[in-house]
Amino acid sequence: MDDSRLPALGNDHPSQRAHAAAAAGRTATPFIPLKLVLQPNGMTVELTRPSMLLGRHSTADLRLPLPDVSRRHCRFIYQDGVWQVLDLRSMNGVYVNGKRVQQASLQDQDIVAIGGFHFKVVIRGEQRGDGPSADTCEDSNGAIQNGAGALRGPHLKIDPPPQRKAS
């Protein structure tokens, strides 16, 4: 679902609170990048900013080009040493460890499902194994290259969540 009709977010938005805390002289927690490892093939995307929009739209920070991913599907936010995922009223939702969530704090090794994509969360340390890096799976627009094709390939089988709808 498009979030352009949502009310403007003021100081109650998590990313705004982080800036307000820094302005008030409090020390902020050092930023820790988040890695999303596509399951089961291991392509890795690293979130290198404390607030990143994920969706199908060309303006999203990370594009997932499948019809079951909303244009502005969810936002990943790092605040106070914790990564969170926020569902932006998407049609098919965000699932963390198999449970649909509106907002959830992420832990290392959690599984996040967005449309037909299933990602393992890696917060601290390097991902074990030699899977492709973010450089090999993103194009210049931040879209996962051949993501739709990879999900339809014979080498990868992911059962879709029930009753997924294109948005």
Tab-separated table of C-alpha atoms in Angstrom:
chain	number	residue	atom	x	y	z
A	1	MET	CA	0.000	0.000	0.000
A	2	ASP	CA	1.266	3.482	-0.769
A	3	ASP	CA	2.138	5.421	2.391
A	4	SER	CA	1.935	8.851	0.731
A	5	ARG	CA	-1.445	9.402	2.370
A	6	LEU	CA	-0.076	8.792	5.857
A	7	PRO	CA	0.122	11.843	8.116
A	8	ALA	CA	3.437	13.630	8.147
A	9	LEU	CA	5.745	12.270	10.811
A	10	GLY	CA	7.059	14.809	13.274
A	11	ASN	CA	9.233	14.423	16.350
A	12	ASP	CA	7.450	11.206	17.305
A	13	HIS	CA	9.107	9.323	14.418
A	14	PRO	CA	12.002	7.139	15.654
A	15	SER	CA	14.575	8.676	13.304
A	16	GLN	CA	13.546	12.159	14.438
A	17	ARG	CA	13.916	11.211	18.111
A	18	ALA	CA	17.492	10.067	17.473
A	19	HIS	CA	18.361	13.481	16.043
A	20	ALA	CA	16.618	15.247	18.935
A	21	ALA	CA	18.614	13.189	21.480
A	22	ALA	CA	21.880	14.115	19.770
A	23	ALA	CA	20.884	17.791	19.735
A	24	ALA	CA	20.104	17.646	23.463
A	25	GLY	CA	23.703	16.611	24.147
A	26	ARG	CA	23.095	12.949	24.876
A	27	THR	CA	25.519	10.534	23.309
A	28	ALA	CA	24.009	8.301	20.668
A	29	THR	CA	24.785	4.596	20.379
A	30	PRO	CA	27.378	3.911	17.663
A	31	PHE	CA	25.770	2.851	14.393
A	32	ILE	CA	25.930	-0.865	13.537
A	33	PRO	CA	25.077	-1.773	9.926
A	34	LEU	CA	22.439	-4.437	9.321
A	35	LYS	CA	22.948	-7.229	6.806
A	36	LEU	CA	20.024	-8.962	5.153
A	37	VAL	CA	21.039	-12.329	3.698
A	38	LEU	CA	18.607	-13.651	1.076
A	39	GLN	CA	17.648	-17.238	1.895
A	40	PRO	CA	18.687	-19.742	0.760
A	41	ASN	CA	21.110	-18.448	-1.904
A	42	GLY	CA	23.088	-16.078	0.367
A	43	MET	CA	23.025	-12.800	-1.585
A	44	THR	CA	23.703	-10.065	0.975
A	45	VAL	CA	22.395	-6.511	1.213
A	46	GLU	CA	23.905	-4.209	3.828
A	47	LEU	CA	21.847	-1.366	5.288
A	48	THR	CA	24.380	1.399	5.862
A	49	ARG	CA	22.107	4.209	7.053
A	50	PRO	CA	19.982	4.364	10.217
A	51	SER	CA	16.739	4.721	8.260
A	52	MET	CA	16.117	2.920	4.975
A	53	LEU	CA	12.928	2.444	2.976
A	54	LEU	CA	12.330	-0.926	1.337
A	55	GLY	CA	9.784	-1.365	-1.431
A	56	ARG	CA	9.031	-1.827	-5.114
A	57	HIS	CA	9.013	1.916	-5.983
A	58	SER	CA	11.976	3.463	-7.793
A	59	THR	CA	12.524	5.928	-4.928
A	60	ALA	CA	12.966	3.179	-2.300
A	61	ASP	CA	16.438	2.852	-0.783
A	62	LEU	CA	16.271	-0.899	-1.390
A	63	ARG	CA	14.077	-2.067	-4.271
A	64	LEU	CA	12.490	-5.509	-4.383
A	65	PRO	CA	10.942	-5.772	-7.867
A	66	LEU	CA	8.095	-8.226	-7.284
A	67	PRO	CA	4.358	-7.471	-7.417
A	68	ASP	CA	3.777	-8.849	-3.898
A	69	VAL	CA	6.066	-6.146	-2.470
A	70	SER	CA	4.280	-2.822	-1.940
A	71	ARG	CA	5.731	0.346	-3.421
A	72	ARG	CA	6.676	1.514	0.075
A	73	HIS	CA	6.562	-1.748	1.982
A	74	CYS	CA	8.541	-1.200	5.180
A	75	ARG	CA	11.247	0.876	6.826
A	76	PHE	CA	14.300	-0.354	8.714
A	77	ILE	CA	15.344	2.009	11.518
A	78	TYR	CA	18.366	1.885	13.824
A	79	GLN	CA	17.843	3.711	17.120
A	80	ASP	CA	19.316	3.367	20.609
A	81	GLY	CA	21.402	0.362	19.569
A	82	VAL	CA	18.415	-1.585	18.179
A	83	TRP	CA	17.344	-2.275	14.597
A	84	GLN	CA	13.577	-2.207	14.020
A	85	VAL	CA	11.387	-2.976	11.035
A	86	LEU	CA	8.164	-0.980	10.566
A	87	ASP	CA	5.428	-2.163	8.204
A	88	LEU	CA	4.140	0.825	6.197
A	89	ARG	CA	0.611	-0.556	5.766
A	90	SER	CA	1.798	-2.966	3.085
A	91	MET	CA	-0.705	-5.269	1.407
A	92	ASN	CA	1.122	-8.514	2.244
A	93	GLY	CA	2.755	-7.498	5.496
A	94	VAL	CA	6.111	-8.052	7.140
A	95	TYR	CA	6.838	-11.296	8.951
A	96	VAL	CA	9.526	-11.810	11.579
A	97	ASN	CA	10.209	-15.456	12.403
A	98	GLY	CA	6.894	-16.431	10.813
A	99	LYS	CA	4.745	-13.928	12.716
A	100	ARG	CA	3.141	-10.919	11.011
A	101	VAL	CA	4.237	-7.680	12.690
A	102	GLN	CA	3.510	-3.975	12.391
A	103	GLN	CA	6.739	-3.124	14.197
A	104	ALA	CA	9.418	-5.413	15.597
A	105	SER	CA	12.877	-5.148	17.107
A	106	LEU	CA	15.272	-7.342	15.179
A	107	GLN	CA	17.744	-9.781	16.682
A	108	ASP	CA	20.724	-11.447	15.042
A	109	GLN	CA	19.607	-14.529	13.028
A	110	ASP	CA	15.911	-13.503	12.842
A	111	ILE	CA	14.149	-14.330	9.572
A	112	VAL	CA	12.304	-11.423	7.930
A	113	ALA	CA	9.826	-12.212	5.130
A	114	ILE	CA	8.793	-9.462	2.723
A	115	GLY	CA	6.692	-10.693	-0.168
A	116	GLY	CA	8.443	-13.728	-1.632
A	117	PHE	CA	11.790	-12.705	-0.141
A	118	HIS	CA	13.078	-14.329	3.049
A	119	PHE	CA	16.097	-12.691	4.694
A	120	LYS	CA	18.268	-13.781	7.605
A	121	VAL	CA	19.214	-10.814	9.800
A	122	VAL	CA	22.913	-10.417	10.592
A	123	ILE	CA	23.573	-7.594	13.030
A	124	ARG	CA	26.972	-8.287	14.547
A	125	GLY	CA	30.026	-9.755	12.895
A	126	GLU	CA	30.404	-11.114	9.407
A	127	GLN	CA	28.081	-13.616	7.775
A	128	ARG	CA	29.676	-17.050	7.713
A	129	GLY	CA	30.233	-18.472	4.263
A	130	ASP	CA	31.178	-17.007	0.920
A	131	GLY	CA	27.824	-15.882	-0.477
A	132	PRO	CA	27.670	-12.985	-2.938
A	133	SER	CA	28.016	-9.537	-1.426
A	134	ALA	CA	25.757	-6.513	-1.786
A	135	ASP	CA	27.881	-5.386	-4.731
A	136	THR	CA	26.819	-8.439	-6.708
A	137	CYS	CA	23.124	-8.392	-5.901
A	138	GLU	CA	22.182	-4.704	-6.188
A	139	ASP	CA	22.078	-2.590	-9.300
A	140	SER	CA	22.824	1.149	-9.417
A	141	ASN	CA	19.237	1.938	-8.375
A	142	GLY	CA	19.407	-0.219	-5.253
A	143	ALA	CA	17.263	-2.992	-6.765
A	144	ILE	CA	18.172	-6.603	-6.247
A	145	GLN	CA	19.294	-7.715	-9.679
A	146	ASN	CA	17.276	-10.536	-11.139
A	147	GLY	CA	15.514	-10.915	-7.793
A	148	ALA	CA	12.264	-11.940	-9.432
A	149	GLY	CA	14.081	-14.335	-11.734
A	150	ALA	CA	16.074	-15.810	-8.879
A	151	LEU	CA	12.893	-16.577	-6.970
A	152	ARG	CA	11.452	-18.352	-9.996
A	153	GLY	CA	14.619	-20.317	-10.811
A	154	PRO	CA	14.724	-24.109	-10.475
A	155	HIS	CA	17.509	-23.898	-7.871
A	156	LEU	CA	15.429	-21.906	-5.380
A	157	LYS	CA	12.097	-22.872	-3.939
A	158	ILE	CA	10.300	-20.600	-1.497
A	159	ASP	CA	6.714	-21.339	-0.653
A	160	PRO	CA	4.740	-18.076	-0.741
A	161	PRO	CA	2.745	-16.986	2.291
A	162	PRO	CA	-0.948	-17.795	1.872
A	163	GLN	CA	-3.159	-15.324	-0.017
A	164	ARG	CA	-0.480	-12.915	-1.208
A	165	LYS	CA	-1.854	-10.105	-3.319
A	166	ALA	CA	-0.253	-7.672	-5.719
A	167	SER	CA	-0.504	-4.109	-4.483
